[in-house]
Amino acid sequence: MSTHAFSIRRTVESDWRQIHDLRVEMIRDTPTAYAETLEEALGHDEAEWRMRGNRGTGEHGIAIVGIADSGLWIGTMAGFVPDPDTGPLLVGVYVAPEFRGSQMGLTDALLATVEEWARTESSRLTLHVHEDNARAWKAYEHRGFVATGQTAPYNLDPSKSELEMVKQL
């Protein structure tokens, strides 16, 4: 059972400052896990962060956050449907280091929320993970995702690949 208390909710526009701060933390923690550099993230204006906050209530998408009882933002996941053939895509996954691991329960709780949304869109959830991010792909395998064998060039370094993984819902 989790020794830490937290809540999960969808993001809203007024969360923009916390979304900014968590995104910077995410990129600093694992620079290859996201589709933008720290410099790009730091260059976004308030309007961009407000738009990202609105993703929590967007059509065919979700953005959620895990918040410790102290008020600290400790994790996030998002999903969207790029096209009907692809179906829902899991993106922007981050859990603060001190809240990682199955015993904490945060990753599973965030993923369960995204999966619940994804079921309204399709019978599967797809993600892409950097080939060098073994910690992440092992965590996804542990939670039922399977590598499809498909890869795509990583947008920030096309000499590296992102591996596609899918989970049947």
PDB file of N, CA and C in Angstrom, residues 62-110:
ATOM      1  N   ILE A  62      -6.563  13.952 -22.905  1.00  0.00           N
ATOM      2  CA  ILE A  62      -6.566  14.050 -21.452  1.00  0.00           C
ATOM      3  C   ILE A  62      -5.175  14.466 -20.998  1.00  0.00           C
ATOM      4  N   ALA A  63      -5.106  15.252 -19.948  1.00  0.00           N
ATOM      5  CA  ALA A  63      -3.853  15.553 -19.258  1.00  0.00           C
ATOM      6  C   ALA A  63      -4.184  15.540 -17.776  1.00  0.00           C
ATOM      7  N   ILE A  64      -3.440  14.733 -17.036  1.00  0.00           N
ATOM      8  CA  ILE A  64      -3.711  14.588 -15.611  1.00  0.00           C
ATOM      9  C   ILE A  64      -2.436  14.852 -14.818  1.00  0.00           C
ATOM     10  N   VAL A  65      -2.648  15.130 -13.550  1.00  0.00           N
ATOM     11  CA  VAL A  65      -1.532  15.400 -12.660  1.00  0.00           C
ATOM     12  C   VAL A  65      -1.762  14.671 -11.346  1.00  0.00           C
ATOM     13  N   GLY A  66      -0.659  14.206 -10.754  1.00  0.00           N
ATOM     14  CA  GLY A  66      -0.689  13.660  -9.414  1.00  0.00           C
ATOM     15  C   GLY A  66      -0.185  14.731  -8.465  1.00  0.00           C
ATOM     16  N   ILE A  67      -0.934  14.969  -7.403  1.00  0.00           N
ATOM     17  CA  ILE A  67      -0.593  16.026  -6.456  1.00  0.00           C
ATOM     18  C   ILE A  67      -0.514  15.415  -5.054  1.00  0.00           C
ATOM     19  N   ALA A  68       0.639  15.597  -4.408  1.00  0.00           N
ATOM     20  CA  ALA A  68       0.798  15.113  -3.031  1.00  0.00           C
ATOM     21  C   ALA A  68      -0.105  15.927  -2.114  1.00  0.00           C
ATOM     22  N   ASP A  69      -0.443  15.349  -0.976  1.00  0.00           N
ATOM     23  CA  ASP A  69      -1.289  16.069  -0.019  1.00  0.00           C
ATOM     24  C   ASP A  69      -0.675  17.403   0.398  1.00  0.00           C
ATOM     25  N   SER A  70       0.653  17.517   0.262  1.00  0.00           N
ATOM     26  CA  SER A  70       1.340  18.774   0.576  1.00  0.00           C
ATOM     27  C   SER A  70       1.074  19.860  -0.468  1.00  0.00           C
ATOM     28  N   GLY A  71       0.494  19.449  -1.616  1.00  0.00           N
ATOM     29  CA  GLY A  71       0.262  20.384  -2.715  1.00  0.00           C
ATOM     30  C   GLY A  71       1.307  20.297  -3.807  1.00  0.00           C
ATOM     31  N   LEU A  72       2.378  19.554  -3.572  1.00  0.00           N
ATOM     32  CA  LEU A  72       3.450  19.400  -4.553  1.00  0.00           C
ATOM     33  C   LEU A  72       2.983  18.537  -5.720  1.00  0.00           C
ATOM     34  N   TRP A  73       3.240  19.002  -6.952  1.00  0.00           N
ATOM     35  CA  TRP A  73       2.938  18.214  -8.149  1.00  0.00           C
ATOM     36  C   TRP A  73       4.021  17.165  -8.302  1.00  0.00           C
ATOM     37  N   ILE A  74       3.617  15.889  -8.338  1.00  0.00           N
ATOM     38  CA  ILE A  74       4.575  14.783  -8.273  1.00  0.00           C
ATOM     39  C   ILE A  74       4.532  13.845  -9.472  1.00  0.00           C
ATOM     40  N   GLY A  75       3.638  14.079 -10.404  1.00  0.00           N
ATOM     41  CA  GLY A  75       3.587  13.225 -11.584  1.00  0.00           C
ATOM     42  C   GLY A  75       2.541  13.694 -12.560  1.00  0.00           C
ATOM     43  N   THR A  76       2.682  13.227 -13.797  1.00  0.00           N
ATOM     44  CA  THR A  76       1.750  13.609 -14.844  1.00  0.00           C
ATOM     45  C   THR A  76       1.754  12.571 -15.959  1.00  0.00           C
ATOM     46  N   MET A  77       0.660  12.490 -16.658  1.00  0.00           N
ATOM     47  CA  MET A  77       0.538  11.702 -17.897  1.00  0.00           C
ATOM     48  C   MET A  77      -0.494  12.401 -18.752  1.00  0.00           C
ATOM     49  N   ALA A  78      -0.405  12.163 -20.049  1.00  0.00           N
ATOM     50  CA  ALA A  78      -1.386  12.734 -20.965  1.00  0.00           C
ATOM     51  C   ALA A  78      -1.636  11.745 -22.089  1.00  0.00           C
ATOM     52  N   GLY A  79      -2.709  11.993 -22.814  1.00  0.00           N
ATOM     53  CA  GLY A  79      -3.032  11.170 -23.959  1.00  0.00           C
ATOM     54  C   GLY A  79      -3.812  11.984 -24.960  1.00  0.00           C
ATOM     55  N   PHE A  80      -3.655  11.635 -26.212  1.00  0.00           N
ATOM     56  CA  PHE A  80      -4.429  12.267 -27.267  1.00  0.00           C
ATOM     57  C   PHE A  80      -4.561  11.297 -28.421  1.00  0.00           C
ATOM     58  N   VAL A  81      -5.467  11.607 -29.329  1.00  0.00           N
ATOM     59  CA  VAL A  81      -5.696  10.769 -30.499  1.00  0.00           C
ATOM     60  C   VAL A  81      -5.192  11.527 -31.728  1.00  0.00           C
ATOM     61  N   PRO A  82      -3.989  11.177 -32.215  1.00  0.00           N
ATOM     62  CA  PRO A  82      -3.454  11.882 -33.384  1.00  0.00           C
ATOM     63  C   PRO A  82      -4.250  11.617 -34.653  1.00  0.00           C
ATOM     64  N   ASP A  83      -4.789  10.393 -34.761  1.00  0.00           N
ATOM     65  CA  ASP A  83      -5.653  10.027 -35.892  1.00  0.00           C
ATOM     66  C   ASP A  83      -6.375   8.739 -35.529  1.00  0.00           C
ATOM     67  N   PRO A  84      -7.494   8.463 -36.196  1.00  0.00           N
ATOM     68  CA  PRO A  84      -8.297   7.274 -35.849  1.00  0.00           C
ATOM     69  C   PRO A  84      -7.538   5.947 -35.984  1.00  0.00           C
ATOM     70  N   ASP A  85      -6.618   5.855 -36.935  1.00  0.00           N
ATOM     71  CA  ASP A  85      -5.879   4.606 -37.114  1.00  0.00           C
ATOM     72  C   ASP A  85      -4.937   4.330 -35.947  1.00  0.00           C
ATOM     73  N   THR A  86      -4.269   5.369 -35.472  1.00  0.00           N
ATOM     74  CA  THR A  86      -3.339   5.220 -34.353  1.00  0.00           C
ATOM     75  C   THR A  86      -4.095   4.990 -33.057  1.00  0.00           C
ATOM     76  N   GLY A  87      -5.196   5.718 -32.895  1.00  0.00           N
ATOM     77  CA  GLY A  87      -5.932   5.636 -31.632  1.00  0.00           C
ATOM     78  C   GLY A  87      -5.210   6.416 -30.551  1.00  0.00           C
ATOM     79  N   PRO A  88      -5.589   6.209 -29.289  1.00  0.00           N
ATOM     80  CA  PRO A  88      -5.009   6.997 -28.212  1.00  0.00           C
ATOM     81  C   PRO A  88      -3.520   6.723 -28.022  1.00  0.00           C
ATOM     82  N   LEU A  89      -2.788   7.797 -27.807  1.00  0.00           N
ATOM     83  CA  LEU A  89      -1.344   7.766 -27.626  1.00  0.00           C
ATOM     84  C   LEU A  89      -1.022   8.319 -26.244  1.00  0.00           C
ATOM     85  N   LEU A  90      -0.281   7.560 -25.456  1.00  0.00           N
ATOM     86  CA  LEU A  90       0.159   7.989 -24.134  1.00  0.00           C
ATOM     87  C   LEU A  90       1.413   8.843 -24.290  1.00  0.00           C
ATOM     88  N   VAL A  91       1.411  10.037 -23.712  1.00  0.00           N
ATOM     89  CA  VAL A  91       2.540  10.958 -23.832  1.00  0.00           C
ATOM     90  C   VAL A  91       2.782  11.670 -22.497  1.00  0.00           C
ATOM     91  N   GLY A  92       3.928  12.343 -22.414  1.00  0.00           N
ATOM     92  CA  GLY A  92       4.210  13.221 -21.281  1.00  0.00           C
ATOM     93  C   GLY A  92       4.200  12.529 -19.939  1.00  0.00           C
ATOM     94  N   VAL A  93       4.740  11.310 -19.883  1.00  0.00           N
ATOM     95  CA  VAL A  93       4.724  10.527 -18.652  1.00  0.00           C
ATOM     96  C   VAL A  93       5.886  10.943 -17.749  1.00  0.00           C
ATOM     97  N   TYR A  94       5.555  11.267 -16.506  1.00  0.00           N
ATOM     98  CA  TYR A  94       6.598  11.615 -15.542  1.00  0.00           C
ATOM     99  C   TYR A  94       6.096  11.352 -14.127  1.00  0.00           C
ATOM    100  N   VAL A  95       6.961  10.750 -13.339  1.00  0.00           N
ATOM    101  CA  VAL A  95       6.727  10.582 -11.912  1.00  0.00           C
ATOM    102  C   VAL A  95       8.008  11.025 -11.211  1.00  0.00           C
ATOM    103  N   ALA A  96       7.879  11.915 -10.247  1.00  0.00           N
ATOM    104  CA  ALA A  96       9.039  12.408  -9.510  1.00  0.00           C
ATOM    105  C   ALA A  96       9.799  11.234  -8.894  1.00  0.00           C
ATOM    106  N   PRO A  97      11.127  11.300  -8.869  1.00  0.00           N
ATOM    107  CA  PRO A  97      11.932  10.148  -8.427  1.00  0.00           C
ATOM    108  C   PRO A  97      11.499   9.548  -7.093  1.00  0.00           C
ATOM    109  N   GLU A  98      11.160  10.357  -6.119  1.00  0.00           N
ATOM    110  CA  GLU A  98      10.813   9.822  -4.808  1.00  0.00           C
ATOM    111  C   GLU A  98       9.435   9.158  -4.780  1.00  0.00           C
ATOM    112  N   PHE A  99       8.681   9.238  -5.887  1.00  0.00           N
ATOM    113  CA  PHE A  99       7.353   8.611  -5.970  1.00  0.00           C
ATOM    114  C   PHE A  99       7.317   7.485  -6.997  1.00  0.00           C
ATOM    115  N   ARG A 100       8.492   7.082  -7.508  1.00  0.00           N
ATOM    116  CA  ARG A 100       8.553   5.995  -8.477  1.00  0.00           C
ATOM    117  C   ARG A 100       8.497   4.649  -7.768  1.00  0.00           C
ATOM    118  N   GLY A 101       8.099   3.642  -8.528  1.00  0.00           N
ATOM    119  CA  GLY A 101       8.072   2.286  -8.000  1.00  0.00           C
ATOM    120  C   GLY A 101       6.652   1.840  -7.710  1.00  0.00           C
ATOM    121  N   SER A 102       6.436   0.552  -7.898  1.00  0.00           N
ATOM    122  CA  SER A 102       5.096  -0.018  -7.720  1.00  0.00           C
ATOM    123  C   SER A 102       4.553   0.198  -6.318  1.00  0.00           C
ATOM    124  N   GLN A 103       5.429   0.174  -5.328  1.00  0.00           N
ATOM    125  CA  GLN A 103       4.957   0.311  -3.944  1.00  0.00           C
ATOM    126  C   GLN A 103       4.361   1.689  -3.680  1.00  0.00           C
ATOM    127  N   MET A 104       4.742   2.698  -4.430  1.00  0.00           N
ATOM    128  CA  MET A 104       4.204   4.042  -4.233  1.00  0.00           C
ATOM    129  C   MET A 104       2.779   4.169  -4.770  1.00  0.00           C
ATOM    130  N   GLY A 105       2.500   3.470  -5.875  1.00  0.00           N
ATOM    131  CA  GLY A 105       1.157   3.466  -6.428  1.00  0.00           C
ATOM    132  C   GLY A 105       0.825   4.619  -7.361  1.00  0.00           C
ATOM    133  N   LEU A 106       1.690   5.608  -7.464  1.00  0.00           N
ATOM    134  CA  LEU A 106       1.363   6.779  -8.285  1.00  0.00           C
ATOM    135  C   LEU A 106       1.344   6.457  -9.773  1.00  0.00           C
ATOM    136  N   THR A 107       2.362   5.771 -10.258  1.00  0.00           N
ATOM    137  CA  THR A 107       2.411   5.435 -11.686  1.00  0.00           C
ATOM    138  C   THR A 107       1.176   4.634 -12.080  1.00  0.00           C
ATOM    139  N   ASP A 108       0.832   3.640 -11.280  1.00  0.00           N
ATOM    140  CA  ASP A 108      -0.325   2.801 -11.599  1.00  0.00           C
ATOM    141  C   ASP A 108      -1.622   3.607 -11.555  1.00  0.00           C
ATOM    142  N   ALA A 109      -1.738   4.509 -10.586  1.00  0.00           N
ATOM    143  CA  ALA A 109      -2.957   5.317 -10.482  1.00  0.00           C
ATOM    144  C   ALA A 109      -3.089   6.282 -11.658  1.00  0.00           C
ATOM    145  N   LEU A 110      -1.986   6.909 -12.047  1.00  0.00           N
ATOM    146  CA  LEU A 110      -2.022   7.797 -13.214  1.00  0.00           C
ATOM    147  C   LEU A 110      -2.379   7.006 -14.470  1.00  0.00           C
TER     148      LEU A 110
END
